[in-house]
Amino acid sequence: MKKLIAALAFIPFVAHAEFMDGNNLYKLAWSDNQSENIAAIAYIMGVADAHHGINYCPPNNVKSLQLFDLTRQFLEQNPANRNHSADAIVLHVIKTVWPCNNRPARGNSV
């Protein structure tokens, strides 16, 4: 158990959403380094999983790379919004594409 905790301490990934902003996520998403791309996908999927069915309602066949592509496209096309927290950006993107029309809106917006 101690080895696992020690190993987790060296993982170069942000644990709290407020430490990741759109600039950081953009850098990871557009990197030529596959590990950084995977970190971006993992981050986006974590936010998506936390809000699934509450703040957005996608069709059943949505893939993780679709969420990655949508977020990457938003970050590319909206550089003025990259200073926002990354979780707020991801949530904004997925709520815009797949809103839950029968549920009240909650969460941060960009």
PDB file of N, CA and C in Angstrom:
ATOM      1  N   MET A   1       0.812  -1.185   0.000  1.00  0.00           N
ATOM      2  CA  MET A   1       0.000   0.000   0.000  1.00  0.00           C
ATOM      3  C   MET A   1       0.866   1.263   0.000  1.00  0.00           C
ATOM      4  N   LYS A   2       1.940   1.251   0.787  1.00  0.00           N
ATOM      5  CA  LYS A   2       2.822   2.410   0.846  1.00  0.00           C
ATOM      6  C   LYS A   2       3.465   2.672  -0.512  1.00  0.00           C
ATOM      7  N   LYS A   3       3.795   1.583  -1.248  1.00  0.00           N
ATOM      8  CA  LYS A   3       4.388   1.748  -2.575  1.00  0.00           C
ATOM      9  C   LYS A   3       3.398   2.391  -3.533  1.00  0.00           C
ATOM     10  N   LEU A   4       2.129   2.009  -3.443  1.00  0.00           N
ATOM     11  CA  LEU A   4       1.101   2.589  -4.306  1.00  0.00           C
ATOM     12  C   LEU A   4       0.945   4.070  -4.028  1.00  0.00           C
ATOM     13  N   ILE A   5       0.894   4.453  -2.773  1.00  0.00           N
ATOM     14  CA  ILE A   5       0.767   5.861  -2.414  1.00  0.00           C
ATOM     15  C   ILE A   5       1.989   6.643  -2.888  1.00  0.00           C
ATOM     16  N   ALA A   6       3.159   6.083  -2.728  1.00  0.00           N
ATOM     17  CA  ALA A   6       4.380   6.745  -3.191  1.00  0.00           C
ATOM     18  C   ALA A   6       4.374   6.880  -4.708  1.00  0.00           C
ATOM     19  N   ALA A   7       3.907   5.869  -5.407  1.00  0.00           N
ATOM     20  CA  ALA A   7       3.853   5.926  -6.874  1.00  0.00           C
ATOM     21  C   ALA A   7       2.861   6.979  -7.339  1.00  0.00           C
ATOM     22  N   LEU A   8       1.733   7.083  -6.679  1.00  0.00           N
ATOM     23  CA  LEU A   8       0.722   8.068  -7.063  1.00  0.00           C
ATOM     24  C   LEU A   8       1.220   9.496  -6.879  1.00  0.00           C
ATOM     25  N   ALA A   9       2.123   9.692  -5.952  1.00  0.00           N
ATOM     26  CA  ALA A   9       2.651  11.029  -5.706  1.00  0.00           C
ATOM     27  C   ALA A   9       3.449  11.562  -6.891  1.00  0.00           C
ATOM     28  N   PHE A  10       3.929  10.673  -7.751  1.00  0.00           N
ATOM     29  CA  PHE A  10       4.754  11.102  -8.874  1.00  0.00           C
ATOM     30  C   PHE A  10       4.002  11.165 -10.199  1.00  0.00           C
ATOM     31  N   ILE A  11       2.708  10.923 -10.188  1.00  0.00           N
ATOM     32  CA  ILE A  11       1.922  11.006 -11.423  1.00  0.00           C
ATOM     33  C   ILE A  11       1.762  12.474 -11.786  1.00  0.00           C
ATOM     34  N   PRO A  12       2.185  12.878 -12.998  1.00  0.00           N
ATOM     35  CA  PRO A  12       2.117  14.294 -13.385  1.00  0.00           C
ATOM     36  C   PRO A  12       0.733  14.670 -13.899  1.00  0.00           C
ATOM     37  N   PHE A  13      -0.261  14.618 -13.019  1.00  0.00           N
ATOM     38  CA  PHE A  13      -1.621  14.963 -13.419  1.00  0.00           C
ATOM     39  C   PHE A  13      -2.253  15.779 -12.317  1.00  0.00           C
ATOM     40  N   VAL A  14      -3.078  16.712 -12.691  1.00  0.00           N
ATOM     41  CA  VAL A  14      -3.710  17.614 -11.754  1.00  0.00           C
ATOM     42  C   VAL A  14      -4.866  16.909 -11.046  1.00  0.00           C
ATOM     43  N   ALA A  15      -4.884  16.958  -9.734  1.00  0.00           N
ATOM     44  CA  ALA A  15      -5.925  16.280  -8.969  1.00  0.00           C
ATOM     45  C   ALA A  15      -7.160  17.146  -8.778  1.00  0.00           C
ATOM     46  N   HIS A  16      -6.990  18.442  -8.695  1.00  0.00           N
ATOM     47  CA  HIS A  16      -8.121  19.332  -8.464  1.00  0.00           C
ATOM     48  C   HIS A  16      -8.376  20.169  -9.699  1.00  0.00           C
ATOM     49  N   ALA A  17      -9.644  20.282 -10.061  1.00  0.00           N
ATOM     50  CA  ALA A  17     -10.023  20.987 -11.279  1.00  0.00           C
ATOM     51  C   ALA A  17      -9.573  22.440 -11.272  1.00  0.00           C
ATOM     52  N   GLU A  18      -9.597  23.090 -10.107  1.00  0.00           N
ATOM     53  CA  GLU A  18      -9.261  24.497 -10.083  1.00  0.00           C
ATOM     54  C   GLU A  18      -7.794  24.777 -10.409  1.00  0.00           C
ATOM     55  N   PHE A  19      -6.952  23.755 -10.424  1.00  0.00           N
ATOM     56  CA  PHE A  19      -5.557  23.944 -10.784  1.00  0.00           C
ATOM     57  C   PHE A  19      -5.322  23.806 -12.284  1.00  0.00           C
ATOM     58  N   MET A  20      -6.324  23.338 -12.996  1.00  0.00           N
ATOM     59  CA  MET A  20      -6.220  23.169 -14.450  1.00  0.00           C
ATOM     60  C   MET A  20      -7.090  24.240 -15.095  1.00  0.00           C
ATOM     61  N   ASP A  21      -6.469  25.096 -15.883  1.00  0.00           N
ATOM     62  CA  ASP A  21      -7.271  26.062 -16.620  1.00  0.00           C
ATOM     63  C   ASP A  21      -7.272  25.687 -18.101  1.00  0.00           C
ATOM     64  N   GLY A  22      -8.000  26.442 -18.884  1.00  0.00           N
ATOM     65  CA  GLY A  22      -8.107  26.152 -20.301  1.00  0.00           C
ATOM     66  C   GLY A  22      -6.782  26.211 -21.026  1.00  0.00           C
ATOM     67  N   ASN A  23      -5.871  27.070 -20.572  1.00  0.00           N
ATOM     68  CA  ASN A  23      -4.549  27.136 -21.197  1.00  0.00           C
ATOM     69  C   ASN A  23      -3.781  25.836 -21.003  1.00  0.00           C
ATOM     70  N   ASN A  24      -3.851  25.283 -19.785  1.00  0.00           N
ATOM     71  CA  ASN A  24      -3.178  24.007 -19.510  1.00  0.00           C
ATOM     72  C   ASN A  24      -3.805  22.875 -20.317  1.00  0.00           C
ATOM     73  N   LEU A  25      -5.135  22.838 -20.352  1.00  0.00           N
ATOM     74  CA  LEU A  25      -5.822  21.785 -21.086  1.00  0.00           C
ATOM     75  C   LEU A  25      -5.552  21.897 -22.587  1.00  0.00           C
ATOM     76  N   TYR A  26      -5.509  23.116 -23.086  1.00  0.00           N
ATOM     77  CA  TYR A  26      -5.188  23.338 -24.505  1.00  0.00           C
ATOM     78  C   TYR A  26      -3.796  22.801 -24.831  1.00  0.00           C
ATOM     79  N   LYS A  27      -2.845  23.095 -23.968  1.00  0.00           N
ATOM     80  CA  LYS A  27      -1.471  22.626 -24.184  1.00  0.00           C
ATOM     81  C   LYS A  27      -1.417  21.099 -24.221  1.00  0.00           C
ATOM     82  N   LEU A  28      -2.108  20.439 -23.290  1.00  0.00           N
ATOM     83  CA  LEU A  28      -2.130  18.977 -23.266  1.00  0.00           C
ATOM     84  C   LEU A  28      -2.836  18.411 -24.502  1.00  0.00           C
ATOM     85  N   ALA A  29      -3.951  19.031 -24.868  1.00  0.00           N
ATOM     86  CA  ALA A  29      -4.765  18.516 -25.975  1.00  0.00           C
ATOM     87  C   ALA A  29      -4.081  18.670 -27.329  1.00  0.00           C
ATOM     88  N   TRP A  30      -3.290  19.718 -27.501  1.00  0.00           N
ATOM     89  CA  TRP A  30      -2.638  19.964 -28.788  1.00  0.00           C
ATOM     90  C   TRP A  30      -1.177  19.521 -28.803  1.00  0.00           C
ATOM     91  N   SER A  31      -0.746  18.864 -27.762  1.00  0.00           N
ATOM     92  CA  SER A  31       0.636  18.406 -27.676  1.00  0.00           C
ATOM     93  C   SER A  31       0.919  17.293 -28.688  1.00  0.00           C
ATOM     94  N   ASP A  32       2.167  17.199 -29.110  1.00  0.00           N
ATOM     95  CA  ASP A  32       2.617  16.081 -29.950  1.00  0.00           C
ATOM     96  C   ASP A  32       2.946  14.858 -29.100  1.00  0.00           C
ATOM     97  N   ASN A  33       2.913  15.024 -27.791  1.00  0.00           N
ATOM     98  CA  ASN A  33       3.216  13.957 -26.855  1.00  0.00           C
ATOM     99  C   ASN A  33       1.938  13.179 -26.544  1.00  0.00           C
ATOM    100  N   GLN A  34       1.924  11.904 -26.874  1.00  0.00           N
ATOM    101  CA  GLN A  34       0.735  11.078 -26.690  1.00  0.00           C
ATOM    102  C   GLN A  34       0.324  10.993 -25.217  1.00  0.00           C
ATOM    103  N   SER A  35       1.264  10.980 -24.320  1.00  0.00           N
ATOM    104  CA  SER A  35       0.950  10.921 -22.887  1.00  0.00           C
ATOM    105  C   SER A  35       0.174  12.159 -22.452  1.00  0.00           C
ATOM    106  N   GLU A  36       0.540  13.306 -22.992  1.00  0.00           N
ATOM    107  CA  GLU A  36      -0.176  14.534 -22.654  1.00  0.00           C
ATOM    108  C   GLU A  36      -1.580  14.519 -23.256  1.00  0.00           C
ATOM    109  N   ASN A  37      -1.722  13.975 -24.460  1.00  0.00           N
ATOM    110  CA  ASN A  37      -3.057  13.829 -25.061  1.00  0.00           C
ATOM    111  C   ASN A  37      -3.931  12.928 -24.196  1.00  0.00           C
ATOM    112  N   ILE A  38      -3.361  11.844 -23.714  1.00  0.00           N
ATOM    113  CA  ILE A  38      -4.102  10.915 -22.863  1.00  0.00           C
ATOM    114  C   ILE A  38      -4.498  11.596 -21.555  1.00  0.00           C
ATOM    115  N   ALA A  39      -3.617  12.414 -21.004  1.00  0.00           N
ATOM    116  CA  ALA A  39      -3.945  13.159 -19.784  1.00  0.00           C
ATOM    117  C   ALA A  39      -5.120  14.101 -20.035  1.00  0.00           C
ATOM    118  N   ALA A  40      -5.138  14.751 -21.203  1.00  0.00           N
ATOM    119  CA  ALA A  40      -6.255  15.643 -21.549  1.00  0.00           C
ATOM    120  C   ALA A  40      -7.552  14.855 -21.682  1.00  0.00           C
ATOM    121  N   ILE A  41      -7.496  13.716 -22.361  1.00  0.00           N
ATOM    122  CA  ILE A  41      -8.689  12.876 -22.521  1.00  0.00           C
ATOM    123  C   ILE A  41      -9.190  12.415 -21.151  1.00  0.00           C
ATOM    124  N   ALA A  42      -8.279  11.986 -20.290  1.00  0.00           N
ATOM    125  CA  ALA A  42      -8.657  11.518 -18.956  1.00  0.00           C
ATOM    126  C   ALA A  42      -9.314  12.638 -18.156  1.00  0.00           C
ATOM    127  N   TYR A  43      -8.754  13.830 -18.252  1.00  0.00           N
ATOM    128  CA  TYR A  43      -9.328  14.973 -17.539  1.00  0.00           C
ATOM    129  C   TYR A  43     -10.741  15.261 -18.039  1.00  0.00           C
ATOM    130  N   ILE A  44     -10.893  15.332 -19.356  1.00  0.00           N
ATOM    131  CA  ILE A  44     -12.198  15.621 -19.965  1.00  0.00           C
ATOM    132  C   ILE A  44     -13.214  14.554 -19.577  1.00  0.00           C
ATOM    133  N   MET A  45     -12.807  13.290 -19.619  1.00  0.00           N
ATOM    134  CA  MET A  45     -13.720  12.205 -19.262  1.00  0.00           C
ATOM    135  C   MET A  45     -14.089  12.247 -17.777  1.00  0.00           C
ATOM    136  N   GLY A  46     -13.171  12.657 -16.942  1.00  0.00           N
ATOM    137  CA  GLY A  46     -13.473  12.789 -15.520  1.00  0.00           C
ATOM    138  C   GLY A  46     -14.549  13.835 -15.273  1.00  0.00           C
ATOM    139  N   VAL A  47     -14.403  14.977 -15.928  1.00  0.00           N
ATOM    140  CA  VAL A  47     -15.425  16.026 -15.806  1.00  0.00           C
ATOM    141  C   VAL A  47     -16.746  15.526 -16.376  1.00  0.00           C
ATOM    142  N   ALA A  48     -16.692  14.899 -17.547  1.00  0.00           N
ATOM    143  CA  ALA A  48     -17.905  14.393 -18.187  1.00  0.00           C
ATOM    144  C   ALA A  48     -18.600  13.353 -17.314  1.00  0.00           C
ATOM    145  N   ASP A  49     -17.840  12.434 -16.754  1.00  0.00           N
ATOM    146  CA  ASP A  49     -18.426  11.410 -15.894  1.00  0.00           C
ATOM    147  C   ASP A  49     -19.086  12.017 -14.657  1.00  0.00           C
ATOM    148  N   ALA A  50     -18.473  13.038 -14.102  1.00  0.00           N
ATOM    149  CA  ALA A  50     -19.009  13.665 -12.898  1.00  0.00           C
ATOM    150  C   ALA A  50     -20.341  14.369 -13.151  1.00  0.00           C
ATOM    151  N   HIS A  51     -20.587  14.776 -14.381  1.00  0.00           N
ATOM    152  CA  HIS A  51     -21.790  15.560 -14.692  1.00  0.00           C
ATOM    153  C   HIS A  51     -22.781  14.830 -15.583  1.00  0.00           C
ATOM    154  N   HIS A  52     -22.471  13.612 -15.959  1.00  0.00           N
ATOM    155  CA  HIS A  52     -23.323  12.855 -16.890  1.00  0.00           C
ATOM    156  C   HIS A  52     -24.725  12.665 -16.318  1.00  0.00           C
ATOM    157  N   GLY A  53     -25.719  13.037 -17.107  1.00  0.00           N
ATOM    158  CA  GLY A  53     -27.104  12.874 -16.704  1.00  0.00           C
ATOM    159  C   GLY A  53     -27.595  13.929 -15.740  1.00  0.00           C
ATOM    160  N   ILE A  54     -26.714  14.776 -15.264  1.00  0.00           N
ATOM    161  CA  ILE A  54     -27.095  15.858 -14.355  1.00  0.00           C
ATOM    162  C   ILE A  54     -27.082  17.180 -15.111  1.00  0.00           C
ATOM    163  N   ASN A  55     -25.956  17.480 -15.733  1.00  0.00           N
ATOM    164  CA  ASN A  55     -25.798  18.739 -16.460  1.00  0.00           C
ATOM    165  C   ASN A  55     -25.752  18.577 -17.973  1.00  0.00           C
ATOM    166  N   TYR A  56     -25.625  17.372 -18.440  1.00  0.00           N
ATOM    167  CA  TYR A  56     -25.677  17.124 -19.879  1.00  0.00           C
ATOM    168  C   TYR A  56     -26.179  15.705 -20.101  1.00  0.00           C
ATOM    169  N   CYS A  57     -26.815  15.495 -21.230  1.00  0.00           N
ATOM    170  CA  CYS A  57     -27.442  14.199 -21.515  1.00  0.00           C
ATOM    171  C   CYS A  57     -27.095  13.764 -22.941  1.00  0.00           C
ATOM    172  N   PRO A  58     -25.950  13.116 -23.120  1.00  0.00           N
ATOM    173  CA  PRO A  58     -25.523  12.705 -24.457  1.00  0.00           C
ATOM    174  C   PRO A  58     -26.251  11.438 -24.906  1.00  0.00           C
ATOM    175  N   PRO A  59     -26.225  11.173 -26.215  1.00  0.00           N
ATOM    176  CA  PRO A  59     -26.741   9.885 -26.665  1.00  0.00           C
ATOM    177  C   PRO A  59     -25.851   8.759 -26.146  1.00  0.00           C
ATOM    178  N   ASN A  60     -26.375   7.550 -26.142  1.00  0.00           N
ATOM    179  CA  ASN A  60     -25.647   6.407 -25.577  1.00  0.00           C
ATOM    180  C   ASN A  60     -24.365   6.055 -26.320  1.00  0.00           C
ATOM    181  N   ASN A  61     -24.256   6.417 -27.583  1.00  0.00           N
ATOM    182  CA  ASN A  61     -23.103   5.987 -28.384  1.00  0.00           C
ATOM    183  C   ASN A  61     -21.981   7.025 -28.471  1.00  0.00           C
ATOM    184  N   VAL A  62     -21.976   8.024 -27.614  1.00  0.00           N
ATOM    185  CA  VAL A  62     -20.917   9.038 -27.627  1.00  0.00           C
ATOM    186  C   VAL A  62     -19.611   8.414 -27.145  1.00  0.00           C
ATOM    187  N   LYS A  63     -18.536   8.705 -27.835  1.00  0.00           N
ATOM    188  CA  LYS A  63     -17.206   8.170 -27.520  1.00  0.00           C
ATOM    189  C   LYS A  63     -16.344   9.236 -26.851  1.00  0.00           C
ATOM    190  N   SER A  64     -15.361   8.789 -26.099  1.00  0.00           N
ATOM    191  CA  SER A  64     -14.473   9.719 -25.399  1.00  0.00           C
ATOM    192  C   SER A  64     -13.740  10.644 -26.370  1.00  0.00           C
ATOM    193  N   LEU A  65     -13.370  10.136 -27.530  1.00  0.00           N
ATOM    194  CA  LEU A  65     -12.665  10.988 -28.493  1.00  0.00           C
ATOM    195  C   LEU A  65     -13.559  12.084 -29.058  1.00  0.00           C
ATOM    196  N   GLN A  66     -14.873  11.861 -29.078  1.00  0.00           N
ATOM    197  CA  GLN A  66     -15.786  12.927 -29.497  1.00  0.00           C
ATOM    198  C   GLN A  66     -15.737  14.075 -28.494  1.00  0.00           C
ATOM    199  N   LEU A  67     -15.777  13.750 -27.208  1.00  0.00           N
ATOM    200  CA  LEU A  67     -15.688  14.784 -26.180  1.00  0.00           C
ATOM    201  C   LEU A  67     -14.353  15.510 -26.255  1.00  0.00           C
ATOM    202  N   PHE A  68     -13.292  14.752 -26.489  1.00  0.00           N
ATOM    203  CA  PHE A  68     -11.959  15.334 -26.642  1.00  0.00           C
ATOM    204  C   PHE A  68     -11.933  16.284 -27.836  1.00  0.00           C
ATOM    205  N   ASP A  69     -12.453  15.839 -28.977  1.00  0.00           N
ATOM    206  CA  ASP A  69     -12.463  16.673 -30.186  1.00  0.00           C
ATOM    207  C   ASP A  69     -13.282  17.940 -29.995  1.00  0.00           C
ATOM    208  N   LEU A  70     -14.449  17.813 -29.376  1.00  0.00           N
ATOM    209  CA  LEU A  70     -15.301  18.980 -29.139  1.00  0.00           C
ATOM    210  C   LEU A  70     -14.620  19.987 -28.222  1.00  0.00           C
ATOM    211  N   THR A  71     -13.997  19.495 -27.177  1.00  0.00           N
ATOM    212  CA  THR A  71     -13.306  20.385 -26.232  1.00  0.00           C
ATOM    213  C   THR A  71     -12.105  21.040 -26.893  1.00  0.00           C
ATOM    214  N   ARG A  72     -11.345  20.264 -27.623  1.00  0.00           N
ATOM    215  CA  ARG A  72     -10.170  20.787 -28.330  1.00  0.00           C
ATOM    216  C   ARG A  72     -10.573  21.865 -29.330  1.00  0.00           C
ATOM    217  N   GLN A  73     -11.652  21.604 -30.052  1.00  0.00           N
ATOM    218  CA  GLN A  73     -12.148  22.574 -31.040  1.00  0.00           C
ATOM    219  C   GLN A  73     -12.578  23.870 -30.342  1.00  0.00           C
ATOM    220  N   PHE A  74     -13.284  23.748 -29.225  1.00  0.00           N
ATOM    221  CA  PHE A  74     -13.702  24.940 -28.485  1.00  0.00           C
ATOM    222  C   PHE A  74     -12.492  25.739 -28.023  1.00  0.00           C
ATOM    223  N   LEU A  75     -11.500  25.061 -27.456  1.00  0.00           N
ATOM    224  CA  LEU A  75     -10.303  25.749 -26.980  1.00  0.00           C
ATOM    225  C   LEU A  75      -9.558  26.433 -28.120  1.00  0.00           C
ATOM    226  N   GLU A  76      -9.510  25.795 -29.268  1.00  0.00           N
ATOM    227  CA  GLU A  76      -8.833  26.373 -30.434  1.00  0.00           C
ATOM    228  C   GLU A  76      -9.572  27.610 -30.936  1.00  0.00           C
ATOM    229  N   GLN A  77     -10.881  27.533 -30.980  1.00  0.00           N
ATOM    230  CA  GLN A  77     -11.683  28.605 -31.565  1.00  0.00           C
ATOM    231  C   GLN A  77     -12.024  29.734 -30.588  1.00  0.00           C
ATOM    232  N   ASN A  78     -11.776  29.543 -29.316  1.00  0.00           N
ATOM    233  CA  ASN A  78     -12.132  30.535 -28.300  1.00  0.00           C
ATOM    234  C   ASN A  78     -10.972  30.813 -27.350  1.00  0.00           C
ATOM    235  N   PRO A  79      -9.875  31.350 -27.867  1.00  0.00           N
ATOM    236  CA  PRO A  79      -8.710  31.573 -27.010  1.00  0.00           C
ATOM    237  C   PRO A  79      -8.985  32.530 -25.849  1.00  0.00           C
ATOM    238  N   ALA A  80      -9.937  33.431 -26.000  1.00  0.00           N
ATOM    239  CA  ALA A  80     -10.246  34.371 -24.916  1.00  0.00           C
ATOM    240  C   ALA A  80     -10.838  33.676 -23.697  1.00  0.00           C
ATOM    241  N   ASN A  81     -11.362  32.460 -23.876  1.00  0.00           N
ATOM    242  CA  ASN A  81     -11.966  31.731 -22.765  1.00  0.00           C
ATOM    243  C   ASN A  81     -11.016  30.759 -22.082  1.00  0.00           C
ATOM    244  N   ARG A  82      -9.789  30.668 -22.543  1.00  0.00           N
ATOM    245  CA  ARG A  82      -8.853  29.699 -21.982  1.00  0.00           C
ATOM    246  C   ARG A  82      -8.423  30.016 -20.557  1.00  0.00           C
ATOM    247  N   ASN A  83      -8.677  31.225 -20.090  1.00  0.00           N
ATOM    248  CA  ASN A  83      -8.317  31.571 -18.716  1.00  0.00           C
ATOM    249  C   ASN A  83      -9.300  30.999 -17.702  1.00  0.00           C
ATOM    250  N   HIS A  84     -10.443  30.501 -18.158  1.00  0.00           N
ATOM    251  CA  HIS A  84     -11.421  29.884 -17.258  1.00  0.00           C
ATOM    252  C   HIS A  84     -10.910  28.527 -16.787  1.00  0.00           C
ATOM    253  N   SER A  85     -11.500  28.041 -15.706  1.00  0.00           N
ATOM    254  CA  SER A  85     -11.098  26.719 -15.219  1.00  0.00           C
ATOM    255  C   SER A  85     -11.464  25.671 -16.266  1.00  0.00           C
ATOM    256  N   ALA A  86     -10.628  24.670 -16.383  1.00  0.00           N
ATOM    257  CA  ALA A  86     -10.822  23.644 -17.409  1.00  0.00           C
ATOM    258  C   ALA A  86     -12.123  22.885 -17.205  1.00  0.00           C
ATOM    259  N   ASP A  87     -12.500  22.627 -15.962  1.00  0.00           N
ATOM    260  CA  ASP A  87     -13.750  21.907 -15.735  1.00  0.00           C
ATOM    261  C   ASP A  87     -14.948  22.719 -16.210  1.00  0.00           C
ATOM    262  N   ALA A  88     -14.920  24.032 -16.016  1.00  0.00           N
ATOM    263  CA  ALA A  88     -16.016  24.884 -16.496  1.00  0.00           C
ATOM    264  C   ALA A  88     -16.082  24.883 -18.021  1.00  0.00           C
ATOM    265  N   ILE A  89     -14.926  24.861 -18.672  1.00  0.00           N
ATOM    266  CA  ILE A  89     -14.898  24.831 -20.137  1.00  0.00           C
ATOM    267  C   ILE A  89     -15.474  23.518 -20.650  1.00  0.00           C
ATOM    268  N   VAL A  90     -15.010  22.413 -20.098  1.00  0.00           N
ATOM    269  CA  VAL A  90     -15.513  21.102 -20.538  1.00  0.00           C
ATOM    270  C   VAL A  90     -17.017  21.023 -20.311  1.00  0.00           C
ATOM    271  N   LEU A  91     -17.470  21.448 -19.145  1.00  0.00           N
ATOM    272  CA  LEU A  91     -18.899  21.397 -18.843  1.00  0.00           C
ATOM    273  C   LEU A  91     -19.694  22.282 -19.797  1.00  0.00           C
ATOM    274  N   HIS A  92     -19.181  23.453 -20.098  1.00  0.00           N
ATOM    275  CA  HIS A  92     -19.847  24.348 -21.057  1.00  0.00           C
ATOM    276  C   HIS A  92     -19.992  23.672 -22.420  1.00  0.00           C
ATOM    277  N   VAL A  93     -18.926  23.050 -22.873  1.00  0.00           N
ATOM    278  CA  VAL A  93     -18.948  22.390 -24.187  1.00  0.00           C
ATOM    279  C   VAL A  93     -19.991  21.285 -24.217  1.00  0.00           C
ATOM    280  N   ILE A  94     -19.964  20.400 -23.234  1.00  0.00           N
ATOM    281  CA  ILE A  94     -20.868  19.255 -23.290  1.00  0.00           C
ATOM    282  C   ILE A  94     -22.318  19.646 -23.021  1.00  0.00           C
ATOM    283  N   LYS A  95     -22.533  20.667 -22.183  1.00  0.00           N
ATOM    284  CA  LYS A  95     -23.905  21.144 -21.943  1.00  0.00           C
ATOM    285  C   LYS A  95     -24.473  21.807 -23.192  1.00  0.00           C
ATOM    286  N   THR A  96     -23.627  22.484 -23.949  1.00  0.00           N
ATOM    287  CA  THR A  96     -24.071  23.150 -25.166  1.00  0.00           C
ATOM    288  C   THR A  96     -24.453  22.133 -26.232  1.00  0.00           C
ATOM    289  N   VAL A  97     -23.666  21.084 -26.357  1.00  0.00           N
ATOM    290  CA  VAL A  97     -23.910  20.071 -27.388  1.00  0.00           C
ATOM    291  C   VAL A  97     -25.055  19.143 -26.999  1.00  0.00           C
ATOM    292  N   TRP A  98     -25.083  18.707 -25.738  1.00  0.00           N
ATOM    293  CA  TRP A  98     -26.090  17.741 -25.285  1.00  0.00           C
ATOM    294  C   TRP A  98     -26.781  18.218 -24.016  1.00  0.00           C
ATOM    295  N   PRO A  99     -27.611  19.253 -24.106  1.00  0.00           N
ATOM    296  CA  PRO A  99     -28.289  19.731 -22.897  1.00  0.00           C
ATOM    297  C   PRO A  99     -29.323  18.717 -22.399  1.00  0.00           C
ATOM    298  N   CYS A 100     -29.593  18.778 -21.122  1.00  0.00           N
ATOM    299  CA  CYS A 100     -30.686  17.988 -20.542  1.00  0.00           C
ATOM    300  C   CYS A 100     -31.895  18.924 -20.507  1.00  0.00           C
ATOM    301  N   ASN A 101     -32.726  18.833 -21.491  1.00  0.00           N
ATOM    302  CA  ASN A 101     -33.838  19.771 -21.637  1.00  0.00           C
ATOM    303  C   ASN A 101     -34.857  19.692 -20.510  1.00  0.00           C
ATOM    304  N   ASN A 102     -34.946  18.578 -19.839  1.00  0.00           N
ATOM    305  CA  ASN A 102     -35.935  18.414 -18.778  1.00  0.00           C
ATOM    306  C   ASN A 102     -35.369  18.618 -17.393  1.00  0.00           C
ATOM    307  N   ARG A 103     -34.132  19.070 -17.302  1.00  0.00           N
ATOM    308  CA  ARG A 103     -33.496  19.236 -15.994  1.00  0.00           C
ATOM    309  C   ARG A 103     -33.051  20.687 -15.821  1.00  0.00           C
ATOM    310  N   PRO A 104     -33.059  21.184 -14.602  1.00  0.00           N
ATOM    311  CA  PRO A 104     -32.567  22.543 -14.372  1.00  0.00           C
ATOM    312  C   PRO A 104     -31.057  22.611 -14.578  1.00  0.00           C
ATOM    313  N   ALA A 105     -30.576  23.717 -15.119  1.00  0.00           N
ATOM    314  CA  ALA A 105     -29.150  23.910 -15.361  1.00  0.00           C
ATOM    315  C   ALA A 105     -28.446  24.158 -14.032  1.00  0.00           C
ATOM    316  N   ARG A 106     -27.251  23.541 -13.876  1.00  0.00           N
ATOM    317  CA  ARG A 106     -26.426  23.741 -12.689  1.00  0.00           C
ATOM    318  C   ARG A 106     -24.979  23.822 -13.123  1.00  0.00           C
ATOM    319  N   GLY A 107     -24.146  24.352 -12.266  1.00  0.00           N
ATOM    320  CA  GLY A 107     -22.705  24.348 -12.524  1.00  0.00           C
ATOM    321  C   GLY A 107     -22.201  25.646 -13.096  1.00  0.00           C
ATOM    322  N   ASN A 108     -20.901  25.678 -13.338  1.00  0.00           N
ATOM    323  CA  ASN A 108     -20.235  26.859 -13.886  1.00  0.00           C
ATOM    324  C   ASN A 108     -20.526  27.005 -15.359  1.00  0.00           C
ATOM    325  N   SER A 109     -20.450  28.215 -15.834  1.00  0.00           N
ATOM    326  CA  SER A 109     -20.595  28.428 -17.278  1.00  0.00           C
ATOM    327  C   SER A 109     -19.463  29.312 -17.757  1.00  0.00           C
ATOM    328  N   VAL A 110     -19.170  29.207 -19.028  1.00  0.00           N
ATOM    329  CA  VAL A 110     -18.086  29.979 -19.632  1.00  0.00           C
ATOM    330  C   VAL A 110     -18.703  31.099 -20.425  1.00  0.00           C
TER     331      VAL A 110
END
